[in-house]
CSV table of C-alpha atoms and ligand atoms in Angstrom, one decimal:
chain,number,residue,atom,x,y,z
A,1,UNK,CA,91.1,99.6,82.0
A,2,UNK,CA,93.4,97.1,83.6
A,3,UNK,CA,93.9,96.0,87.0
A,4,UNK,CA,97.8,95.5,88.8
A,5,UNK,CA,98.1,92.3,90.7
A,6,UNK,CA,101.3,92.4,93.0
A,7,UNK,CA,102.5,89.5,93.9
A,8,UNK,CA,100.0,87.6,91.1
A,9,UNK,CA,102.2,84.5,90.8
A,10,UNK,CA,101.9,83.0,94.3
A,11,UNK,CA,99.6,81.1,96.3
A,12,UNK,CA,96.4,83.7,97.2
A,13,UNK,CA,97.5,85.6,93.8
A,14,UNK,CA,97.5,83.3,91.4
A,15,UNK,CA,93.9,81.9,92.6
A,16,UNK,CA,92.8,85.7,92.1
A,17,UNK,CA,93.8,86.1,89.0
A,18,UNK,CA,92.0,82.9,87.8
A,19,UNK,CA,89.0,84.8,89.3
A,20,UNK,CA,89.6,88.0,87.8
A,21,UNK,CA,90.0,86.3,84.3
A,22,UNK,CA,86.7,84.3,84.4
A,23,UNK,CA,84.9,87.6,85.7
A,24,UNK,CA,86.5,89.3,82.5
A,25,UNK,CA,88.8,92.0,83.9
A,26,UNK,CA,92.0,92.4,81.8
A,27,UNK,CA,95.3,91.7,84.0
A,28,UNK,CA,99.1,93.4,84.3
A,29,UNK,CA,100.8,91.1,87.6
A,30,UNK,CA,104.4,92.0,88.5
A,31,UNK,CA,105.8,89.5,91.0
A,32,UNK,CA,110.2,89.3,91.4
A,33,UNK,CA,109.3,85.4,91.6
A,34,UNK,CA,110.6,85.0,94.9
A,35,UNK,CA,108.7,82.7,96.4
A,36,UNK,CA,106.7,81.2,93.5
A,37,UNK,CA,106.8,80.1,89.7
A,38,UNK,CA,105.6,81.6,86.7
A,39,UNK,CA,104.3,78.1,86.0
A,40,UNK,CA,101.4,79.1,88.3
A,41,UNK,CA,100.4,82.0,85.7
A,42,UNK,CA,100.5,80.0,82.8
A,43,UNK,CA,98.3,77.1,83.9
A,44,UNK,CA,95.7,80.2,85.2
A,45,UNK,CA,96.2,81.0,81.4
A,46,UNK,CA,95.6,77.3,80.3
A,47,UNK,CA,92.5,77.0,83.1
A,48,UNK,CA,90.8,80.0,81.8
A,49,UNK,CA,92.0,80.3,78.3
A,50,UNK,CA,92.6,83.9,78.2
A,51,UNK,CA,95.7,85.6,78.7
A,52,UNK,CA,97.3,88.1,80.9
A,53,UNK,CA,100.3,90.1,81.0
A,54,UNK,CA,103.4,89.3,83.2
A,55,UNK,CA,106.3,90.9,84.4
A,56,UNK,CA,109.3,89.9,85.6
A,57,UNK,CA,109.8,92.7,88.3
A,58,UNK,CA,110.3,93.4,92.1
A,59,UNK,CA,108.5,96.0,93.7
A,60,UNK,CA,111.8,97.9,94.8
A,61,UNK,CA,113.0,98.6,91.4
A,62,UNK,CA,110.5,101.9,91.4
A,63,UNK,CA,111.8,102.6,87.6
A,64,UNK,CA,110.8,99.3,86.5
A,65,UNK,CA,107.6,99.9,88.0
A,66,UNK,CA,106.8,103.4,86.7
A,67,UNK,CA,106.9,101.7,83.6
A,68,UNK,CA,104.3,99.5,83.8
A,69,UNK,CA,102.3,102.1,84.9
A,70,UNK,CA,103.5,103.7,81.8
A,71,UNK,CA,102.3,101.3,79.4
A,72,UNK,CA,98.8,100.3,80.8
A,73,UNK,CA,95.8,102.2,82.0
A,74,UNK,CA,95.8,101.0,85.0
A,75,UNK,CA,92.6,101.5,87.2
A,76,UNK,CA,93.2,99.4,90.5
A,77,UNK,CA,95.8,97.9,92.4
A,78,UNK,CA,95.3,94.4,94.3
A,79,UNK,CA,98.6,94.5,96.1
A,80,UNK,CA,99.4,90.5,97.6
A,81,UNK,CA,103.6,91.0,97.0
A,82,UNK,CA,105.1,90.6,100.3
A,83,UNK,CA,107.6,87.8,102.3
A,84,UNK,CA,105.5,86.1,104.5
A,85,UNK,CA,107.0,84.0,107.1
A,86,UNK,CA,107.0,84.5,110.3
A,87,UNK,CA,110.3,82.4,111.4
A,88,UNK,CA,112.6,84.3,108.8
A,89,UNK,CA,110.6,87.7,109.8
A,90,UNK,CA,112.3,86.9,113.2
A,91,UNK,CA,115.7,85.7,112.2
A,92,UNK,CA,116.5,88.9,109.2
A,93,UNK,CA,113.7,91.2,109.8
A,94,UNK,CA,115.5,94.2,107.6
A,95,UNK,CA,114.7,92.0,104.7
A,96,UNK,CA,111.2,92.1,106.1
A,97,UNK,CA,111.5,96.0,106.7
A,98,UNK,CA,112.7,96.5,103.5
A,99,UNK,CA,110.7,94.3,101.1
A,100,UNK,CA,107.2,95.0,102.6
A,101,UNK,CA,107.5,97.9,103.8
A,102,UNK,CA,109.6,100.2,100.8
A,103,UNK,CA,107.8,97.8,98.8
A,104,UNK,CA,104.9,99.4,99.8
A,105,UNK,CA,105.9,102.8,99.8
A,106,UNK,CA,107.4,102.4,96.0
A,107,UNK,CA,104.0,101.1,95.2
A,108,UNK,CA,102.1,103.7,96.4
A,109,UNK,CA,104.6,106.4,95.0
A,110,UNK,CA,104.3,105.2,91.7
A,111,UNK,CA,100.4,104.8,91.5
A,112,UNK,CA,100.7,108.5,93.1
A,113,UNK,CA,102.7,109.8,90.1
A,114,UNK,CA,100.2,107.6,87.6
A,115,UNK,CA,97.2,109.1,89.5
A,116,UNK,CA,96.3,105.6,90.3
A,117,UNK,CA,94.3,105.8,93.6
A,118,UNK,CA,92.8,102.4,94.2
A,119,UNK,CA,94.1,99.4,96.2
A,120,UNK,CA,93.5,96.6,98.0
A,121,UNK,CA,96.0,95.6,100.3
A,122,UNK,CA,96.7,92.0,101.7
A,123,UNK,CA,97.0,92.3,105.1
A,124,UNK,CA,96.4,89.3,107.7
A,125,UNK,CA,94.8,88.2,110.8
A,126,UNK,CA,98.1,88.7,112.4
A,127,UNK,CA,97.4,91.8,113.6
A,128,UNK,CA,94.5,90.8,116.3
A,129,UNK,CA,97.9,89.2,117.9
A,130,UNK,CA,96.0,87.5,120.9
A,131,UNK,CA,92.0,89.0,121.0
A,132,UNK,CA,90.8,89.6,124.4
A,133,UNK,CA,87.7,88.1,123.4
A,134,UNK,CA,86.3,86.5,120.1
A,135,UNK,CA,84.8,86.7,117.4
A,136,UNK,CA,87.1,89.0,116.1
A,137,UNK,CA,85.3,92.6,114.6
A,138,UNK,CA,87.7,94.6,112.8
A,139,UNK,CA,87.5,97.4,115.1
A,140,UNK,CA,89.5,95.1,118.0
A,141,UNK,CA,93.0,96.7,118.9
A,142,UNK,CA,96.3,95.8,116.8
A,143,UNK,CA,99.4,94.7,118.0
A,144,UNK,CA,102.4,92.6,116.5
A,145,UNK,CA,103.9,89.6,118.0
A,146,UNK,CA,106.7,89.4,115.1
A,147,UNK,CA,108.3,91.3,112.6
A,148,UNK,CA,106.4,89.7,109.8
A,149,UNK,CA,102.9,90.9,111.7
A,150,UNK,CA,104.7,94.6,112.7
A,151,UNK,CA,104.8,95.0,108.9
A,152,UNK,CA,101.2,94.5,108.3
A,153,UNK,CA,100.4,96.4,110.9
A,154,UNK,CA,102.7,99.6,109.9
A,155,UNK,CA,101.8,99.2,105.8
A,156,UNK,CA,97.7,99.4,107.3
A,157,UNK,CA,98.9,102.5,109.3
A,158,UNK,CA,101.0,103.9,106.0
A,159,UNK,CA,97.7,103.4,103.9
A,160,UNK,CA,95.6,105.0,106.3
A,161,UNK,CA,97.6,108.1,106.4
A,162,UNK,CA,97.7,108.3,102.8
A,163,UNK,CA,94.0,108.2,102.7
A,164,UNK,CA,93.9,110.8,105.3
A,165,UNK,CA,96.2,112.8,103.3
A,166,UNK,CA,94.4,112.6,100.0
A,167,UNK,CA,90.9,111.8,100.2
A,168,UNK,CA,90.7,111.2,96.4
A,169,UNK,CA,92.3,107.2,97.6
A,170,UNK,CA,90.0,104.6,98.6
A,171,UNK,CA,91.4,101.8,100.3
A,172,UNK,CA,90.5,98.7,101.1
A,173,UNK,CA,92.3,96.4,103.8
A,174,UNK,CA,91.7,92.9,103.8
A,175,UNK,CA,92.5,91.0,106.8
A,176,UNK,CA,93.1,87.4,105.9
A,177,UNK,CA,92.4,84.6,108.5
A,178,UNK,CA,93.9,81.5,107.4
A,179,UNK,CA,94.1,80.2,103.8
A,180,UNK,CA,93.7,77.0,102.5
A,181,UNK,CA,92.9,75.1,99.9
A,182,UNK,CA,93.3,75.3,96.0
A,183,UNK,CA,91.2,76.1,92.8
A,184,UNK,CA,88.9,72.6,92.5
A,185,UNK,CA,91.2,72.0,89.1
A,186,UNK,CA,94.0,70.9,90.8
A,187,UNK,CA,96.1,72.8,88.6
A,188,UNK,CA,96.9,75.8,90.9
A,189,UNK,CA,97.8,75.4,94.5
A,190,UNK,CA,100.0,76.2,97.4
A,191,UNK,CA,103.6,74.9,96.7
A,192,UNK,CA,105.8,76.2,99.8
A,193,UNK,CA,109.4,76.5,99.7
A,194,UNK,CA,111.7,73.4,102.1
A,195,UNK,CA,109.0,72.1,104.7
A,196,UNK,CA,106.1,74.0,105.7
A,197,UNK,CA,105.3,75.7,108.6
A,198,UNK,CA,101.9,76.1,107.9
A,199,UNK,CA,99.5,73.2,109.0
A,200,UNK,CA,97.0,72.4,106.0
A,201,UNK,CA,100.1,72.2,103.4
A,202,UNK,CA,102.2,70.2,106.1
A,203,UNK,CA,98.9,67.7,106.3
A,204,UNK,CA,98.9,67.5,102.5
A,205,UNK,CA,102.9,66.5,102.4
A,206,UNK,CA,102.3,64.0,105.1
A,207,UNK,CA,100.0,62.5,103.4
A,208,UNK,CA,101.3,62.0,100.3
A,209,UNK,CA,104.2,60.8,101.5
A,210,UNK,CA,107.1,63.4,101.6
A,211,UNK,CA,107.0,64.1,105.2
A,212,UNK,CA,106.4,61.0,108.0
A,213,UNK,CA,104.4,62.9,110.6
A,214,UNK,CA,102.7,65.6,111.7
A,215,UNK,CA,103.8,67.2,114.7
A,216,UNK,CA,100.7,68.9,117.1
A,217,UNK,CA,102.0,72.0,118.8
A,218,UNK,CA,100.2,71.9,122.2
A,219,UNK,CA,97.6,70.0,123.6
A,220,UNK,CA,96.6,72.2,126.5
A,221,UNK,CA,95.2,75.6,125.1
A,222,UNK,CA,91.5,76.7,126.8
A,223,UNK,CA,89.7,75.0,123.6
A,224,UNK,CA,87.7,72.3,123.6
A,225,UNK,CA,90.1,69.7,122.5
A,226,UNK,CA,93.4,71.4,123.9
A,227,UNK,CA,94.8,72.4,120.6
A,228,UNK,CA,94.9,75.3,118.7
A,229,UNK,CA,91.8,76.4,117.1
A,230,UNK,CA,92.5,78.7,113.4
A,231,UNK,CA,89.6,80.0,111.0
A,232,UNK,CA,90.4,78.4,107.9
A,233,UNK,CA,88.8,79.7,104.6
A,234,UNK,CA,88.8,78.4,101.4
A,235,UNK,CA,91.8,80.0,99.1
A,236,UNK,CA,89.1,80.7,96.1
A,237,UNK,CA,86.6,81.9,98.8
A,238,UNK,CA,89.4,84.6,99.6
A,239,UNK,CA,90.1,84.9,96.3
A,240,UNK,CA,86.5,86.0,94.7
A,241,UNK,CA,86.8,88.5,98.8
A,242,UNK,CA,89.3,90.6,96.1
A,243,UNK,CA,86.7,90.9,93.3
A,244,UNK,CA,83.9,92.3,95.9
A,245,UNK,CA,86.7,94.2,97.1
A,246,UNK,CA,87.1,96.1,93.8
A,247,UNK,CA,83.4,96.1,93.2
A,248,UNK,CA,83.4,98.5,96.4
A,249,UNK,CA,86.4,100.3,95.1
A,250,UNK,CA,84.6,101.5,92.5
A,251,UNK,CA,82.1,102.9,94.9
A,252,UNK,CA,84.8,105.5,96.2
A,253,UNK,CA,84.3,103.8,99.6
A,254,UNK,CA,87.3,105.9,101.1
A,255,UNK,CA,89.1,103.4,103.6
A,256,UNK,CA,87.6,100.1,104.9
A,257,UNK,CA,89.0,97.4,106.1
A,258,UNK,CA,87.1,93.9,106.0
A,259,UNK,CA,88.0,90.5,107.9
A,260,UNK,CA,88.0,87.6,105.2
A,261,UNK,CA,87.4,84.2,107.1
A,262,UNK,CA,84.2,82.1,107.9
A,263,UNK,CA,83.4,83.0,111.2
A,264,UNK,CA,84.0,79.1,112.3
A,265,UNK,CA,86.9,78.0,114.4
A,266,UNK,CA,88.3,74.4,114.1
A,267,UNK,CA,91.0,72.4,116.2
A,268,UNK,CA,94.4,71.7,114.7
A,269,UNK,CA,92.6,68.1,115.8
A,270,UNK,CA,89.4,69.1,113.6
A,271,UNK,CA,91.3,69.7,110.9
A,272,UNK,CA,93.0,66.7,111.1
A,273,UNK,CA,89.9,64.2,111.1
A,274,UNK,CA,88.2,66.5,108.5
A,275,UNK,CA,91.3,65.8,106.0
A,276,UNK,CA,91.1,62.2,106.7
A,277,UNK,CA,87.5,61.9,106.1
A,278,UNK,CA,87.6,64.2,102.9
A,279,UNK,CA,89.7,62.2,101.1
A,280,UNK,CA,90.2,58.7,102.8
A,281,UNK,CA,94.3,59.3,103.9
A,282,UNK,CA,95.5,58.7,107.2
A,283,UNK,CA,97.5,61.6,108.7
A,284,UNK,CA,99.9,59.9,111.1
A,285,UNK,CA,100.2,62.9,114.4
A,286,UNK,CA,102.3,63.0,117.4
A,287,UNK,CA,101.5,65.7,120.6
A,288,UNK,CA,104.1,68.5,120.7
A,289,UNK,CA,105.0,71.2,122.6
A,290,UNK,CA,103.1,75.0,122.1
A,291,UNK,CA,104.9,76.4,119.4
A,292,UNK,CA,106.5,79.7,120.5
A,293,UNK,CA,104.2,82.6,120.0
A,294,UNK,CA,100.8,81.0,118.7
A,295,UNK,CA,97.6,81.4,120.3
A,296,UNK,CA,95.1,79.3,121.5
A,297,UNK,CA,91.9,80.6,119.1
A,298,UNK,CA,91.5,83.1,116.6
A,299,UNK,CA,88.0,83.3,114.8
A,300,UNK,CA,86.7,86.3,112.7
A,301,UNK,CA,83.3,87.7,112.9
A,302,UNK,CA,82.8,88.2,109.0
A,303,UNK,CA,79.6,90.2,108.5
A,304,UNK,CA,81.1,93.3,108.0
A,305,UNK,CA,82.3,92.0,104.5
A,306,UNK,CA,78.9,90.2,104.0
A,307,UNK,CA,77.1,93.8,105.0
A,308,UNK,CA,78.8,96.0,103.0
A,309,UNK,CA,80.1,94.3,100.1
A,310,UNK,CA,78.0,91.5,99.6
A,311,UNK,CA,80.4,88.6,100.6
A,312,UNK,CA,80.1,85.4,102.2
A,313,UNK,CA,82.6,82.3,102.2
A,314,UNK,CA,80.8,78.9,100.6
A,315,UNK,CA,82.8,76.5,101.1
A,316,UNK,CA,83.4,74.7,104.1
A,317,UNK,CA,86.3,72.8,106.1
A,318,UNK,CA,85.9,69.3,104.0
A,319,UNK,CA,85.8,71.2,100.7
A,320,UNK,CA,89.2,72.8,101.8
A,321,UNK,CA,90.4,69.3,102.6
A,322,UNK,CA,89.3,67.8,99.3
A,323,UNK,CA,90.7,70.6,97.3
A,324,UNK,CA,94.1,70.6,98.9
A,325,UNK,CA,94.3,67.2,99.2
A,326,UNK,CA,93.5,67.3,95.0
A,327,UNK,CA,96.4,69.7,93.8
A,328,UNK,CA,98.8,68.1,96.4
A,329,UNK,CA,98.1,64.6,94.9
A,330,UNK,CA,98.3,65.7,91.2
A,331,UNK,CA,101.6,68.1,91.8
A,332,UNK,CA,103.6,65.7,94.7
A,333,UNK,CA,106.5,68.1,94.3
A,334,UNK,CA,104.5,71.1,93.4
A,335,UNK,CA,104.6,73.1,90.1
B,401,NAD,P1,103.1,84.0,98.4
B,401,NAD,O1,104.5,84.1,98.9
B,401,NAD,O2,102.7,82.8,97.7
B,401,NAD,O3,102.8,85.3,97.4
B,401,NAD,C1,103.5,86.5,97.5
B,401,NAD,C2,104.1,86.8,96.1
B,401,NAD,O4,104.8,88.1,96.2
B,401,NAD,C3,105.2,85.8,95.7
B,401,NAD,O5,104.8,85.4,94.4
B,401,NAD,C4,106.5,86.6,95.7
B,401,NAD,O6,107.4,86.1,94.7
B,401,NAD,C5,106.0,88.0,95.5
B,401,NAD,N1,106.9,89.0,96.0
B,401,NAD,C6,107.4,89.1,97.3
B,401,NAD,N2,108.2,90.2,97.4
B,401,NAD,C7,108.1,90.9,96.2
B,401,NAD,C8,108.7,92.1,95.7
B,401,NAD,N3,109.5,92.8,96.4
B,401,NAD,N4,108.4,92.4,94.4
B,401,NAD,C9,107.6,91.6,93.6
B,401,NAD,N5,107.1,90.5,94.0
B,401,NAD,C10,107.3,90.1,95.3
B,401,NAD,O7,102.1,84.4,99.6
B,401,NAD,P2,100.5,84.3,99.6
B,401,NAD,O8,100.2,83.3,100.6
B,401,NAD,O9,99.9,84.3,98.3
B,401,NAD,O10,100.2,85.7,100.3
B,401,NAD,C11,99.9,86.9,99.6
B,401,NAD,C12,99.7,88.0,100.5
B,401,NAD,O11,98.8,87.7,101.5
B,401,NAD,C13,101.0,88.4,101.3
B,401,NAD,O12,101.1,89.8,101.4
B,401,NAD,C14,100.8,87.7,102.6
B,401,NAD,O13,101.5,88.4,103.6
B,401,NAD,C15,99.3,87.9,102.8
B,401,NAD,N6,98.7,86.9,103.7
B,401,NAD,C16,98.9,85.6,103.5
B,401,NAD,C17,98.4,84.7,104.4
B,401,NAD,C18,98.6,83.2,104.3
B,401,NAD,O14,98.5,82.5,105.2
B,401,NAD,N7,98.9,82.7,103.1
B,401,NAD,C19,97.6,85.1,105.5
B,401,NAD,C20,97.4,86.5,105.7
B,401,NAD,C21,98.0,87.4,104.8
B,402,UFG,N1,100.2,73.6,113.6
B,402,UFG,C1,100.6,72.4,114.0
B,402,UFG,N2,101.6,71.7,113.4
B,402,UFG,C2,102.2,72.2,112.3
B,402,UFG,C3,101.8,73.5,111.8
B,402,UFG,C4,100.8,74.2,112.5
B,402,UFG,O1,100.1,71.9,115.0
B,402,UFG,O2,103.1,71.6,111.7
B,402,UFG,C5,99.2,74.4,114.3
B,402,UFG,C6,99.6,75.7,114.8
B,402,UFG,O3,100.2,75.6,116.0
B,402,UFG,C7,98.3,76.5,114.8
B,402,UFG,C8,97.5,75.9,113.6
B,402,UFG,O4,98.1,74.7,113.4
B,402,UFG,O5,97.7,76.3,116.0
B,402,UFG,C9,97.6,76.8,112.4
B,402,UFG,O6,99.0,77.1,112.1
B,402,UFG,P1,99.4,77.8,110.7
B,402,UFG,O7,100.9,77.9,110.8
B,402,UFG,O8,98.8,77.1,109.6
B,402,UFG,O9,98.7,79.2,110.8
B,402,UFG,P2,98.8,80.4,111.9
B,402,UFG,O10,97.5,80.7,112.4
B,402,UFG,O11,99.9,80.1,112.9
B,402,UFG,O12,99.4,81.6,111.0
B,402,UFG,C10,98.8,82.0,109.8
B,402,UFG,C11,99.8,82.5,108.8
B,402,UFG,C12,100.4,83.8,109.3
B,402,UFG,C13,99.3,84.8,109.6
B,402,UFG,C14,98.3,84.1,110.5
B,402,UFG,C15,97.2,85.0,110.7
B,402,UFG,O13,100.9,81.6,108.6
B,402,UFG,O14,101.2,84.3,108.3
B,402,UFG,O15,97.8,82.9,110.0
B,402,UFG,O16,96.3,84.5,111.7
B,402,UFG,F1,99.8,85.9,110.1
C-alpha cells in the first residue's frame, strides 16, 4: 500500500512527502528533476528518518512509468509534476502543452492499466483569472489568462471527464492560492531557478543579499494600499491539505475540488512589513509599474475544505515570514 508522489522532489512536493512520512504512509516519487534536486528528498529522509523510494523518471516516458506501477502496489496518486511559470508558459507554450498536459494523460493511462483510480491533482488559483467578486468559492467560473493557467484549467476538465467516464475514479482537485514558506527545519525549502518571479522568494533573496531591491508592481490597484493583494498560505499548511485530501479519497468521494488558502488577503506592502518584523531584515522596495496580466486581489473562501475534509490553515502571515526567512538564511544559494 504505497502512495505515487509526481513531482515529489520540488518545492510543494517535497514538503508533502515530509508529511506523508511522519503520518506513516510508505512513498514511491518519480520527478525528471527538472526543476529541483534530489538533495531535497534526501534531507526529507534525514528530517524524518525513514526512507522512501525515488525515481529518476519523467512523466512522458509512459514505459518507465508502467513500471513503477509494476513494481509497487500502488493505492493513490498525489500528482504535483508540472512546469510552472507563467513567463516561459507564454514564450514556448508547446513545452507547456506537452509536459502538463500528455504528462497528464500518460499518468492517467498508466494508473488506468494498473487499475489505480485515485488522485489528487495540483491545480492553482490561476484558474479564477480575475473573480468578479471575492472571496473566491470554488464553484466561481474558470478562465485562463496564460498558457501555464489554460493547462490547469484543461487537465481539471481532462479529470473531470475521466470521472464522468468511469465512476469507479475519485478525484480530488486542489486549487492552490499562493505558497510560501518552508518546513520550520530549514532544511527543505523553495530554491527557484535564475531570479524569481514569485514575491515571498524574491523578498527572501533580497534580503539575504543576492538581489539589491525589490521591485513593487503597481501602486494603484482598488486595494487598500494600491498594491496587489495575494492569499498566501503556509507551504506545510498546503502540504498536510494533500493528506486530508487522501483521507477523503479513501471515502470514494467521486470528484471534488477544494480551494487550499486562508481566506485572508494581504498587500504586496503587508507582506513586505510582515517579513521585516518577523525576522528583523530590512527589505529595500522601489514602486513599479503593474506587471502585465496580474490582478489587483485574489482571496479564497476556504470552508469548503474545512467542511468536508476537516482542514483548516494554522499558520499565519509572520510564521510564513519566519519560516522562509529560516531556510533562505541557512541555504543562501539553495540546496
Ligand atoms: P516545482 O517546480 O518545485 O515542482 C514540480 C516538480 O515536477 C519538479 O520537481 C519538476 O522537476 C517535476 N516535473 C516537471 N515536469 C515533470 C515531468 N514531465 N516528469 C516528471 N517530473 C516532472 O513546483 P511546485 O511549486 O512544487 O508546484 C507543484 C505543483 O503545484 C505544480 O503542478 C504547480 O503547477 C502547482 N501549483 C504551484 C503553485 C506555486 O505557486 N508554487 C501554485 C499553484 C499550483
Ligand atoms: N510581486 C511584486 N514584485 C515581485 C514579485 C511579485 O510586486 O518581484 C507582486 C505581484 O505583482 C503580485 C504579488 O506580488 O501582486 C504576488 O505575486 P507572485 O508572483 O508571488 O504570485 P501570483 O499571485 O502572481 O501567482 C502565483 C503563482 C502562479 C499561480 C498563481 C495563482 O506564481 O503560478 O499564484 O493565483 F497561478
Amino acid at each position: 500500500m504505497e502512495i505515487l508522489v509526481t513531482g515529489g522532489a520540488g518545492y510543494i512536493g517535497c514538503h508533502t512527502c515530509l508529511e506523508l512520512l511522519q503520518a506513516g504512509y510508505d512513498l514511491v516519487v518519480v520527478d525528471n528533476l527538472s526543476n529541483s534536486k534530489q538533495a531535497s528528498l534526501a534531507r526529507v529522509e534525514r528530517l524524518t528518518g525513514k526512507s522512501l523510494t525515488f525515481y529518476p523518471i519523467d512523466l512522458l516516458d509512459k514505459a518507465a512509468l508502467s513500471s513503477v506501477f509494476a513494481r509497487h502496489t500502488i493505492t493513490a496518486v498525489i500528482h504535483f509534476a508540472g512546469l510552472k511559470s507563467v513567463n516561459e508558459s507564454v514564450a514556448v507554450p508547446l513545452l507547456y502543452y506537452q509536459n502538463n498536459l500528455t504528462g497528464t494523460i500518460n499518468l492517467c493511462q498508466v494508473m488506468q492499466q494498473h487499475n489505480v483510480k485515485n488522485l489528487v491533482f495540483s491545480s492553482s488559483a490561476t484558474v479564477y483569472g480575475e473573480p468578479a467578486s471575492l472571496p473566491i468559492t470554488e464553484d466561481f467560473p474558470r478562465s485562463a489568462v496564460n498558457p501555464y493557467g489554460r493547462t490547469k484549467l484543461i487537465i481539471e476538465d481532462i479529470l473531470m471527464d475521466l470521472h464522468h467516464a468511469d465512476a469507479a475514479w475519485n478525484i480530488i482537485l486542489l486549487r492552490y492560492f499562493n505558497p510560501v514558506g518552508a518546513h520550520t527545519s530549514g532544511q527543505i525549502g523553495e530554491d527557484p531557478n535564475g531570479i524569481p518571479n514569485n514575491l515571498m522568494p524574491f523578498i527572501t533573496q533580497v534580503a539575504v543579499g543576492r538581489l539589491p531591491e525589490l521591485a513593487v508592481f503597481g501602486n494603484d490597484y482598488h486595494t487598500p494600499d494600491g498594491t496587489a493583494v495575494r492569499d498566501y498560505i503556509h507551504v506545510v499548511d498546503l502540504a498536510q491539505g494533500h493528506l486530508a485530501a487522501l483521507a477523503k479519497l479513501a471515502q470514494q468521494p467521486g470528484a471534488a475540488i477544494y480551494n487550499l488558502g486562508t481566506g485572508r488577503g494581504y498587500s504586496v506592502l503587508e507582506v513586505i512589513h510582515a517579513f521585516e518584523q518577523a525576522t528583523g531584515q530590512k527589505i529595500p522596495y522601489r514602486q513599479a509599474p503593474r506587471r502585465p496580466g496580474d490582478v489587483a486581489s485574489v482571496y479564497a473562501d476556504a470552508s469548503k475544505a474545512f467542511q468536508e475534509m476537516g482542514w483548516r490553515a494554522q499558520k499565519g502571515i509572520s510564521e510564513m515570514c519566519r519560516d522562509a526567512w529560516n531556510w533562505q538564511s541557512h541555504n543562501p544559494n539553495g540546496y
